[in-house]
CSV table of C-alpha atoms (C1' of nucleotides) in Angstrom, one decimal:
chain,number,residue,atom,x,y,z
A,1,MET,CA,71.9,85.3,81.9
A,2,PHE,CA,74.6,87.7,83.0
A,3,ALA,CA,76.9,89.9,80.9
A,4,LEU,CA,80.3,91.0,82.1
A,5,VAL,CA,81.5,94.1,80.4
A,6,ASP,CA,85.2,94.8,80.9
A,7,CYS,CA,87.3,97.7,79.5
A,8,ASN,CA,90.3,96.6,77.5
A,9,ASN,CA,93.6,97.5,79.1
A,10,PHE,CA,91.6,100.3,80.8
A,11,TYR,CA,94.2,102.7,82.1
A,12,VAL,CA,96.2,102.5,78.8
A,13,SER,CA,92.9,103.1,76.9
A,14,CYS,CA,92.2,106.2,78.9
A,15,GLU,CA,95.6,107.7,78.0
A,16,ARG,CA,95.0,106.8,74.4
A,17,VAL,CA,91.6,108.6,74.2
A,18,PHE,CA,93.4,111.9,74.8
A,19,ASN,CA,96.6,111.0,73.0
A,20,PRO,CA,95.8,109.0,69.9
A,21,ALA,CA,99.4,108.9,68.9
A,22,LEU,CA,99.8,106.2,71.5
A,23,CYS,CA,97.6,103.8,69.4
A,24,GLY,CA,99.7,101.0,67.9
A,25,ARG,CA,102.6,101.7,70.3
A,26,PRO,CA,103.6,99.8,73.4
A,27,VAL,CA,102.2,101.7,76.4
A,28,VAL,CA,102.4,101.0,80.1
A,29,VAL,CA,100.9,102.7,83.2
A,30,LEU,CA,102.8,102.4,86.5
A,31,SER,CA,101.4,102.0,90.0
A,32,ASN,CA,101.7,104.8,92.6
A,33,ASN,CA,105.3,105.8,93.2
A,34,ASP,CA,106.0,104.7,89.7
A,35,GLY,CA,106.7,101.2,91.0
A,36,CYS,CA,105.1,98.4,89.0
A,37,PHE,CA,103.2,97.9,85.7
A,38,ILE,CA,99.5,98.0,86.4
A,39,ALA,CA,98.2,98.3,82.8
A,40,ARG,CA,99.8,97.3,79.5
A,41,SER,CA,98.8,97.7,75.9
A,42,GLU,CA,98.7,94.5,73.8
A,43,GLU,CA,102.1,95.6,72.3
A,44,ALA,CA,103.6,96.0,75.8
A,45,LYS,CA,102.3,92.5,76.8
A,46,ALA,CA,103.9,91.1,73.6
A,47,ILE,CA,107.3,92.5,74.6
A,48,GLY,CA,107.1,90.5,77.9
A,49,LEU,CA,106.3,93.2,80.4
A,50,GLY,CA,104.5,91.4,83.2
A,51,MET,CA,101.4,92.5,85.1
A,52,GLY,CA,102.5,93.8,88.5
A,53,ALA,CA,106.2,93.4,87.7
A,54,PRO,CA,108.6,96.1,89.1
A,55,ALA,CA,109.4,98.6,86.3
A,56,PHE,CA,113.1,99.1,87.2
A,57,LYS,CA,113.8,95.5,86.3
A,58,SER,CA,112.6,96.1,82.7
A,59,GLU,CA,114.3,99.4,82.0
A,60,HIS,CA,116.3,98.0,79.1
A,61,LEU,CA,113.1,96.6,77.5
A,62,LEU,CA,111.3,100.0,77.9
A,63,ARG,CA,114.1,101.8,76.2
A,64,ARG,CA,114.7,99.3,73.4
A,65,HIS,CA,111.1,99.2,72.4
A,66,LYS,CA,110.5,102.9,73.0
A,67,VAL,CA,107.6,102.1,75.4
A,68,ALA,CA,105.4,105.1,76.4
A,69,VAL,CA,105.4,105.1,80.2
A,70,TYR,CA,102.8,106.9,82.3
A,71,SER,CA,102.4,107.5,86.1
A,72,ALA,CA,99.0,106.4,87.3
A,73,ASN,CA,96.4,109.2,86.8
A,74,PHE,CA,93.5,107.9,88.9
A,75,THR,CA,91.7,111.2,88.7
A,76,LEU,CA,91.4,110.7,85.0
A,77,TYR,CA,90.7,107.0,85.2
A,78,GLY,CA,88.0,107.4,87.8
A,79,ASP,CA,86.2,110.1,85.7
A,80,MET,CA,86.4,108.0,82.5
A,81,SER,CA,85.1,105.0,84.5
A,82,ALA,CA,82.0,107.0,85.5
A,83,ARG,CA,81.4,107.9,81.9
A,84,VAL,CA,81.6,104.3,80.7
A,85,MET,CA,79.4,103.0,83.5
A,86,ASN,CA,76.8,105.7,82.7
A,87,THR,CA,76.6,104.5,79.2
A,88,LEU,CA,76.4,100.8,80.2
A,89,ALA,CA,73.7,101.6,82.7
A,90,GLY,CA,71.5,102.4,79.8
A,91,PHE,CA,71.5,98.8,78.6
A,92,SER,CA,69.9,97.1,81.5
A,93,PRO,CA,68.0,98.1,84.6
A,94,ASP,CA,70.2,95.8,86.6
A,95,ILE,CA,73.8,96.8,86.8
A,96,GLU,CA,76.6,96.0,89.3
A,97,ILE,CA,79.7,98.1,89.1
A,98,TYR,CA,82.3,95.5,90.1
A,99,SER,CA,85.5,97.5,89.8
A,100,ILE,CA,86.8,100.6,88.1
A,101,ASP,CA,86.8,98.9,84.7
A,102,GLU,CA,84.2,96.2,85.0
A,103,CYS,CA,80.5,95.8,85.5
A,104,PHE,CA,77.9,93.0,85.4
A,105,LEU,CA,74.6,93.6,83.6
A,106,GLY,CA,71.6,91.4,84.5
A,107,LEU,CA,69.9,90.1,81.3
A,108,GLU,CA,66.8,88.6,82.9
A,109,GLY,CA,63.9,89.2,80.6
A,110,PHE,CA,66.1,89.8,77.6
A,111,GLY,CA,65.3,86.3,76.2
A,112,ARG,CA,63.6,87.7,73.1
A,113,PHE,CA,66.7,89.8,72.2
A,114,ASP,CA,69.4,88.6,70.0
A,115,LEU,CA,72.0,88.7,72.8
A,116,GLU,CA,75.0,88.7,70.4
A,117,GLU,CA,73.6,91.7,68.4
A,118,TYR,CA,72.8,93.4,71.7
A,119,ALA,CA,76.3,92.9,73.0
A,120,ARG,CA,77.7,94.4,69.8
A,121,GLN,CA,75.5,97.4,70.1
A,122,ILE,CA,76.8,97.9,73.7
A,123,ARG,CA,80.4,97.8,72.5
A,124,ARG,CA,79.7,100.2,69.7
A,125,THR,CA,77.9,102.7,71.9
A,126,ALA,CA,80.5,102.5,74.7
A,127,TYR,CA,83.2,103.2,72.2
A,128,ARG,CA,81.3,106.0,70.5
A,129,ASN,CA,80.4,107.7,73.8
A,130,THR,CA,83.8,107.4,75.6
A,131,GLY,CA,86.5,106.2,73.2
A,132,ILE,CA,87.1,103.1,75.5
A,133,PRO,CA,87.0,99.7,73.9
A,134,VAL,CA,85.2,97.0,75.9
A,135,SER,CA,84.9,93.2,75.8
A,136,ILE,CA,81.7,91.4,76.7
A,137,GLY,CA,81.2,87.9,78.0
A,138,ILE,CA,77.7,86.4,78.6
A,139,GLY,CA,76.8,83.3,80.5
A,140,PRO,CA,74.2,81.8,82.8
A,141,THR,CA,76.2,82.6,86.0
A,142,LYS,CA,78.6,85.4,86.9
A,143,THR,CA,81.6,83.0,86.9
A,144,LEU,CA,80.7,81.7,83.4
A,145,ALA,CA,80.2,85.3,82.2
A,146,LYS,CA,83.7,86.0,83.5
A,147,ALA,CA,85.0,83.0,81.6
A,148,ALA,CA,83.2,84.1,78.4
A,149,ASN,CA,84.7,87.6,78.8
A,150,ARG,CA,88.2,86.1,79.0
A,151,MET,CA,87.5,84.2,75.7
A,152,ALA,CA,86.2,87.4,74.1
A,153,LYS,CA,89.5,89.2,75.0
A,154,LYS,CA,91.9,86.3,74.1
A,155,ASN,CA,90.4,85.3,70.8
A,156,PRO,CA,90.5,88.1,68.2
A,157,ASP,CA,88.1,86.2,65.9
A,158,LEU,CA,85.3,86.8,68.4
A,159,GLN,CA,85.7,90.6,68.0
A,160,GLY,CA,85.1,91.3,71.7
A,161,VAL,CA,81.9,89.3,72.3
A,162,ALA,CA,81.6,85.7,73.6
A,163,ILE,CA,78.4,83.9,74.7
A,164,LEU,CA,78.1,80.6,76.6
A,165,ARG,CA,74.6,79.5,75.9
A,166,THR,CA,74.4,75.7,75.6
A,167,GLU,CA,75.9,72.8,77.6
A,168,ALA,CA,78.3,72.2,74.7
A,169,ASP,CA,79.5,75.9,74.7
A,170,ILE,CA,80.2,75.6,78.4
A,171,HIS,CA,81.9,72.2,78.1
A,172,ALA,CA,84.2,73.5,75.4
A,173,ALA,CA,85.0,76.7,77.2
A,174,LEU,CA,85.9,75.0,80.5
A,175,LYS,CA,88.1,72.4,78.7
A,176,ASN,CA,90.2,75.1,77.1
A,177,MET,CA,90.5,77.1,80.3
A,178,ALA,CA,93.4,76.6,82.8
A,179,VAL,CA,92.1,76.2,86.3
A,180,GLU,CA,94.2,79.2,87.5
A,181,ASP,CA,92.2,81.4,85.1
A,182,VAL,CA,88.9,80.7,86.8
A,183,TRP,CA,87.5,83.7,88.7
A,184,GLY,CA,88.0,82.8,92.4
A,185,ILE,CA,90.9,80.4,92.0
A,186,GLY,CA,94.1,82.3,93.0
A,187,HIS,CA,97.7,81.1,92.8
A,188,ARG,CA,97.6,79.2,96.1
A,189,TYR,CA,94.6,77.1,95.2
A,190,ALA,CA,95.9,76.7,91.6
A,191,ALA,CA,99.2,75.2,92.9
A,192,PHE,CA,97.2,73.0,95.3
A,193,LEU,CA,95.0,71.7,92.4
A,194,HIS,CA,97.9,71.2,90.0
A,195,GLN,CA,99.6,69.0,92.5
A,196,ARG,CA,96.6,66.8,92.4
A,197,ASP,CA,96.5,66.6,88.6
A,198,ILE,CA,93.6,69.1,88.2
A,199,HIS,CA,94.7,71.4,85.4
A,200,THR,CA,91.6,72.7,83.6
A,201,ALA,CA,88.4,74.4,84.6
A,202,LEU,CA,86.6,71.3,83.4
A,203,ASP,CA,88.7,69.0,85.7
A,204,PHE,CA,87.7,71.2,88.6
A,205,SER,CA,84.1,71.3,87.7
A,206,ARG,CA,83.9,67.5,87.8
A,207,LEU,CA,85.5,67.1,91.3
A,208,PRO,CA,83.4,65.6,94.0
A,209,ALA,CA,81.6,68.5,95.7
A,210,PRO,CA,82.3,67.5,99.3
A,211,TRP,CA,86.1,67.4,98.5
A,212,VAL,CA,86.0,70.9,97.1
A,213,ARG,CA,83.9,72.1,100.1
A,214,LYS,CA,86.5,70.6,102.4
A,215,HIS,CA,89.7,71.9,100.8
A,216,LEU,CA,88.6,75.1,99.1
A,217,HIS,CA,85.9,76.0,101.6
A,218,ILE,CA,82.6,77.6,100.9
A,219,THR,CA,83.9,80.1,98.4
A,220,GLY,CA,85.5,77.3,96.3
A,221,ALA,CA,82.3,75.3,96.5
A,222,ARG,CA,80.4,78.3,95.0
A,223,VAL,CA,82.9,78.6,92.2
A,224,GLN,CA,82.4,75.0,91.3
A,225,GLU,CA,78.6,75.3,91.4
A,226,GLU,CA,78.8,78.4,89.2
A,227,LEU,CA,81.0,76.6,86.6
A,228,ASN,CA,78.4,73.9,86.5
A,229,GLY,CA,75.7,76.4,85.6
A,230,ARG,CA,74.1,76.9,89.0
A,231,SER,CA,74.0,80.5,89.9
A,232,CYS,CA,75.2,81.2,93.5
A,233,LEU,CA,76.4,84.8,93.2
A,234,VAL,CA,73.7,87.4,92.8
A,235,LEU,CA,73.9,90.9,91.3
A,236,GLU,CA,74.7,93.5,93.9
A,237,LEU,CA,72.6,96.3,92.7
A,238,VAL,CA,73.3,98.5,95.7
A,239,ARG,CA,76.9,98.8,96.8
A,240,PRO,CA,77.0,98.1,100.5
A,241,ALA,CA,78.7,100.6,102.8
A,242,LYS,CA,82.4,100.0,103.2
A,243,GLN,CA,83.6,98.2,106.3
A,244,THR,CA,87.0,99.7,106.3
A,245,ILE,CA,88.6,102.6,104.4
A,246,CYS,CA,92.3,102.9,103.9
A,247,THR,CA,94.6,105.7,102.6
A,248,SER,CA,98.3,104.7,102.3
A,249,ARG,CA,101.3,105.6,100.1
A,250,SER,CA,104.8,104.5,99.4
A,251,PHE,CA,107.3,107.3,99.6
A,252,GLY,CA,109.6,108.4,96.8
A,253,THR,CA,112.5,108.6,99.2
A,254,PRO,CA,112.4,107.0,102.6
A,255,VAL,CA,111.2,109.2,105.5
A,256,SER,CA,113.1,109.2,108.8
A,257,ALA,CA,112.1,112.4,110.5
A,258,PHE,CA,109.1,112.2,112.9
A,259,GLU,CA,107.8,115.6,111.8
A,260,GLU,CA,107.8,114.6,108.1
A,261,MET,CA,105.9,111.5,109.0
A,262,GLN,CA,103.4,113.6,111.0
A,263,HIS,CA,102.7,115.5,107.8
A,264,ALA,CA,102.2,112.4,105.8
A,265,VAL,CA,99.9,110.8,108.4
A,266,ALA,CA,97.9,114.0,108.7
A,267,HIS,CA,97.4,114.0,105.0
A,268,PHE,CA,96.2,110.3,104.9
A,269,THR,CA,93.9,111.0,107.9
A,270,SER,CA,92.3,114.0,106.2
A,271,LYS,CA,91.7,111.8,103.1
A,272,CYS,CA,90.1,109.0,105.2
A,273,ALA,CA,87.9,111.6,106.9
A,274,PHE,CA,86.8,112.9,103.6
A,275,LYS,CA,86.1,109.4,102.2
A,276,LEU,CA,84.0,108.7,105.3
A,277,ARG,CA,81.9,111.9,104.8
A,278,ARG,CA,81.5,111.0,101.1
A,279,GLU,CA,80.1,107.6,102.1
A,280,HIS,CA,77.9,109.2,104.8
A,281,SER,CA,79.6,107.1,107.3
A,282,LYS,CA,81.5,107.5,110.6
A,283,ALA,CA,84.3,105.4,112.0
A,284,SER,CA,84.9,104.2,115.5
A,285,LEU,CA,88.4,102.9,115.1
A,286,LEU,CA,91.5,104.4,113.6
A,287,THR,CA,94.7,102.6,112.8
A,288,VAL,CA,98.0,104.2,111.8
A,289,PHE,CA,100.9,102.1,110.3
A,290,ALA,CA,104.4,102.9,109.1
A,291,CYS,CA,106.8,100.4,107.7
A,292,THR,CA,110.2,100.1,106.1
A,293,SER,CA,110.7,98.4,102.7
A,294,PRO,CA,110.0,94.6,102.8
A,295,PHE,CA,113.0,94.2,100.6
A,296,ALA,CA,115.4,95.8,103.1
A,297,PRO,CA,117.8,93.6,105.1
A,298,LYS,CA,116.0,92.0,108.0
A,299,GLU,CA,117.7,94.0,110.7
A,300,GLU,CA,116.6,97.2,109.0
A,301,ARG,CA,113.0,96.3,108.8
A,302,TYR,CA,110.2,97.5,111.1
A,303,TRP,CA,106.4,97.3,110.9
A,304,GLY,CA,104.7,99.6,113.4
A,305,THR,CA,101.0,99.7,113.9
A,306,ARG,CA,98.6,101.2,116.5
A,307,THR,CA,94.8,101.2,116.7
A,308,ILE,CA,92.9,103.8,118.7
A,309,GLY,CA,89.2,103.7,119.6
A,310,LEU,CA,87.4,107.0,118.9
A,311,GLY,CA,84.8,106.8,121.6
A,312,GLU,CA,81.9,108.2,119.6
A,313,PRO,CA,82.0,107.3,115.9
A,314,SER,CA,83.2,110.3,113.9
A,315,ASN,CA,84.1,111.6,110.5
A,316,ASP,CA,85.4,114.9,111.8
A,317,THR,CA,88.9,115.6,110.4
A,318,ILE,CA,90.0,117.4,113.5
A,319,LEU,CA,89.0,114.6,115.8
A,320,LEU,CA,90.5,111.9,113.6
A,321,LEU,CA,93.8,113.9,113.4
A,322,ALA,CA,94.1,114.0,117.1
A,323,ALA,CA,93.7,110.2,117.3
A,324,ALA,CA,96.2,109.7,114.5
A,325,GLU,CA,98.7,111.9,116.2
A,326,ARG,CA,98.5,109.7,119.3
A,327,ALA,CA,98.8,106.5,117.3
A,328,LEU,CA,101.8,107.7,115.4
A,329,ALA,CA,103.6,108.9,118.5
A,330,ALA,CA,103.1,105.4,120.0
A,331,LEU,CA,104.4,103.4,117.0
A,332,PHE,CA,107.2,105.6,115.7
A,333,ARG,CA,110.7,104.4,116.2
A,334,THR,CA,113.6,106.6,115.3
A,335,GLY,CA,116.5,105.2,113.3
A,336,TYR,CA,114.5,103.7,110.5
A,337,GLY,CA,114.0,104.8,106.9
A,338,TYR,CA,110.2,104.4,106.4
A,339,LYS,CA,109.1,103.5,102.9
A,340,LYS,CA,105.4,103.5,103.4
A,341,ALA,CA,102.7,104.6,105.8
A,342,GLY,CA,99.0,104.7,106.0
A,343,VAL,CA,95.8,105.2,107.9
A,344,ILE,CA,92.9,102.7,108.1
A,345,VAL,CA,89.5,103.6,109.6
A,346,GLY,CA,87.1,100.8,110.7
A,347,GLY,CA,84.2,100.0,112.9
A,348,ILE,CA,82.2,102.0,110.4
A,349,VAL,CA,78.6,102.9,111.1
A,350,PRO,CA,76.1,105.0,109.0
A,351,GLY,CA,75.9,108.6,109.9
A,352,GLY,CA,76.6,112.1,108.7
A,353,ILE,CA,73.4,112.3,106.7
A,354,PRO,CA,71.8,115.6,107.7
A,355,GLY,CA,68.8,115.0,109.9
A,356,GLN,CA,69.7,111.4,110.4
A,357,THR,CA,71.7,110.8,113.6
A,358,VAL,CA,72.6,107.6,115.4
A,359,LEU,CA,72.4,108.4,119.1
A,360,SER,CA,74.6,106.6,121.5
A,361,LEU,CA,73.9,105.8,125.2
A,362,PHE,CA,76.6,108.1,126.4
A,363,GLN,CA,75.9,110.9,124.0
A,364,GLU,CA,74.2,114.1,125.1
A,365,ASP,CA,70.8,114.5,123.6
A,366,PRO,CA,70.3,116.4,121.5
A,367,VAL,CA,73.6,116.5,119.5
A,368,PRO,CA,75.8,119.0,121.2
A,369,GLU,CA,76.1,122.3,119.4
A,370,LYS,CA,79.8,122.0,119.0
A,371,GLU,CA,79.4,118.8,117.0
A,372,VAL,CA,76.8,120.4,114.8
A,373,ARG,CA,79.2,123.3,114.2
A,374,THR,CA,82.2,121.2,113.2
A,375,GLY,CA,79.8,119.2,111.0
A,376,LEU,CA,79.0,122.4,109.2
A,377,VAL,CA,82.7,123.3,109.0
A,378,MET,CA,83.5,119.9,107.4
A,379,GLU,CA,80.6,120.4,104.9
A,380,ALA,CA,81.9,123.8,103.9
A,381,LEU,CA,85.5,122.4,103.6
A,382,ASP,CA,84.3,119.6,101.3
A,383,ARG,CA,82.2,122.0,99.2
A,384,LEU,CA,85.2,124.4,98.7
A,385,ASN,CA,87.5,121.5,97.8
A,386,ALA,CA,85.0,120.1,95.3
A,387,ARG,CA,84.7,123.5,93.6
A,388,TYR,CA,88.3,124.7,93.6
A,389,GLY,CA,90.2,121.4,93.7
A,390,PRO,CA,91.3,119.0,96.3
A,391,GLY,CA,93.5,120.5,99.0
A,392,THR,CA,92.4,124.1,98.4
A,393,VAL,CA,91.4,124.3,102.1
A,394,ARG,CA,93.0,121.9,104.5
A,395,MET,CA,94.3,121.5,108.0
A,396,ALA,CA,97.6,123.1,108.9
A,397,SER,CA,99.2,119.8,109.7
A,398,ASP,CA,98.3,118.4,106.3
A,399,ILE,CA,101.5,119.4,104.5
A,400,ARG,CA,102.9,117.8,101.4
A,401,SER,CA,106.6,118.3,101.9
A,402,GLY,CA,109.4,115.8,101.8
A,403,TRP,CA,107.3,112.7,101.9
A,404,LYS,CA,105.9,113.0,98.3
A,405,GLN,CA,105.5,110.0,96.2
A,406,ARG,CA,107.4,109.6,92.9
A,407,GLN,CA,105.2,110.5,90.0
A,408,GLU,CA,107.4,111.6,87.1
A,409,ARG,CA,105.3,110.8,84.0
A,410,LEU,CA,101.8,112.0,84.9
A,411,SER,CA,99.4,112.9,82.0
A,412,PRO,CA,97.1,115.9,82.4
A,413,HIS,CA,93.8,115.6,84.2
A,414,TYR,CA,92.0,116.1,80.9
A,415,THR,CA,88.5,115.8,82.1
A,416,THR,CA,88.6,117.4,85.6
A,417,SER,CA,91.0,120.4,85.5
A,418,TRP,CA,90.7,123.4,83.2
A,419,ASN,CA,94.3,124.4,84.1
A,420,ASP,CA,95.6,121.1,82.8
A,421,ILE,CA,93.9,121.5,79.4
A,422,ILE,CA,95.1,125.1,79.0
A,423,GLU,CA,98.6,123.9,79.7
A,424,VAL,CA,98.2,121.4,76.9
A,425,LYS,CA,97.1,124.1,74.5
A,426,THR,CA,100.0,126.5,75.1
B,1,DT,C1',84.9,59.1,141.2
B,2,DC,C1',82.5,62.7,139.5
B,3,DT,C1',82.6,68.3,135.6
B,4,DG,C1',77.1,70.0,129.7
B,5,DG,C1',75.2,72.2,126.0
B,6,DG,C1',74.5,76.0,123.3
B,7,DG,C1',75.7,80.2,122.0
B,8,DT,C1',78.2,85.2,120.6
B,9,DC,C1',81.9,88.2,119.7
B,10,DC,C1',86.6,89.4,118.5
B,11,DT,C1',91.0,88.8,116.2
B,12,DA,C1',94.6,86.9,113.3
B,13,DG,C1',95.7,84.7,109.4
B,14,DG,C1',94.9,83.2,104.9
B,15,DA,C1',92.6,83.1,100.8
B,16,DC,C1',90.7,85.9,97.0
B,17,DC,C1',89.5,90.1,93.8
B,18,DC,C1',90.8,94.4,90.7
C,1,DT,C1',118.6,103.4,93.5
C,2,DC,C1',114.3,101.6,92.0
C,3,DT,C1',109.1,96.4,94.0
C,4,DG,C1',101.1,99.7,94.5
C,5,DG,C1',96.8,100.5,96.7
C,6,DG,C1',92.3,99.3,98.3
C,7,DG,C1',89.2,96.1,99.3
C,8,DT,C1',86.2,91.4,100.7
C,9,DC,C1',85.1,86.9,102.8
C,10,DC,C1',86.0,82.7,105.5
C,11,DT,C1',87.9,79.9,109.3
C,12,DA,C1',89.9,78.7,113.6
C,13,DG,C1',90.7,79.7,118.1
C,14,DG,C1',90.1,82.1,122.4
C,15,DA,C1',87.3,84.6,125.6
C,16,DC,C1',83.2,85.2,127.2
C,17,DC,C1',77.9,84.5,128.3
C,18,DC,C1',73.9,81.7,130.6
DNA sequence: TCTGGGGTCCTAGGACCC
DNA sequence: TCTGGGGTCCTAGGACCC
């Protein structure tokens, strides 16, 4: 059996932990640049504020219902997530952290436990340790655990725990579940299935397997197997190294000046280099992109992108900055108001672990002294920024000037910044 | 008149997830 | 005026190899 533990309205719950006056009130958290709703309290859902909907279209509702609105505070949410996951890891030797607010627990060997009582104990402990309410779904496959979790959240009578144990449990659950709510069936496949009169998860589970394999491919076939109780998706106990890493942002006001764009791209590049080092990885490709708003009139739209090979894989900020500079110069067109830009690094290989070097055919052997030295500089830079806060030491081109994103309703970094807490006190 | 069989790698596009 | 960010996997098609 698998358990899926999911934090309720996670970002909203994080804000409520440190501001209990928000409990019982409608609360929303906005995406970066204060664009869309990415978390809503139950009260906010009831008002009709949609997931992913642009905030400016609902301004009248926000005012009328006195909704508490927050900018995304990912520093806080990331730290709270780590605390929740730490607690949950105490309940099973097998844990897969699936996203910032969800994890799977393997329950193999827990057959002698009363699973429902165990799940309730997990909920109580997570809430006591972190203040975050969670819902728990348990089933014989990951996909069924997901389905159970959905039931636990939707049906208040279950008080946050649902278990699919018997054939009859599963049959009833699938019958009451719309096919688009199945994990792995997105809006495109859902529309395709509805056209063919397949409306519930149960309908889907009973389709001829070869037909599913043909039209929904191997991923759809796995979903069907999993719904029928045959486990295809295993727990990923060790997170595999990332294949690509991206840092991108929308701008509060459009950017037209090349120099301003250089500053933004330098910042994104520095962040990518840092993320690479944190992963003990190196990249061999770097892509820069800059684009106008997709909602602008067609003749004012532009999507520029350029990829540069780095030669030797690297996670050295200085080297990556040079490549990014070249890429930006090649893709930049004057006369456009750019709304968003970003940097993607790919072709990622392991590296950067002290004493563990991947030698290439064309690399001097041993590693040139210069490379060792810049490695040490990067290490020192990361240590300083970890101790004194991100951006304390940075490259001269990494300037946060005109291109800043909109972020007007940011809560304090309660768990990671002493200064923020002192400000709250005074 | 006649021209095989078995592969890999890369990329773009489309689907999905939170 | 104002519409997020960061990922994964799969497939098809083209280029290439012997």
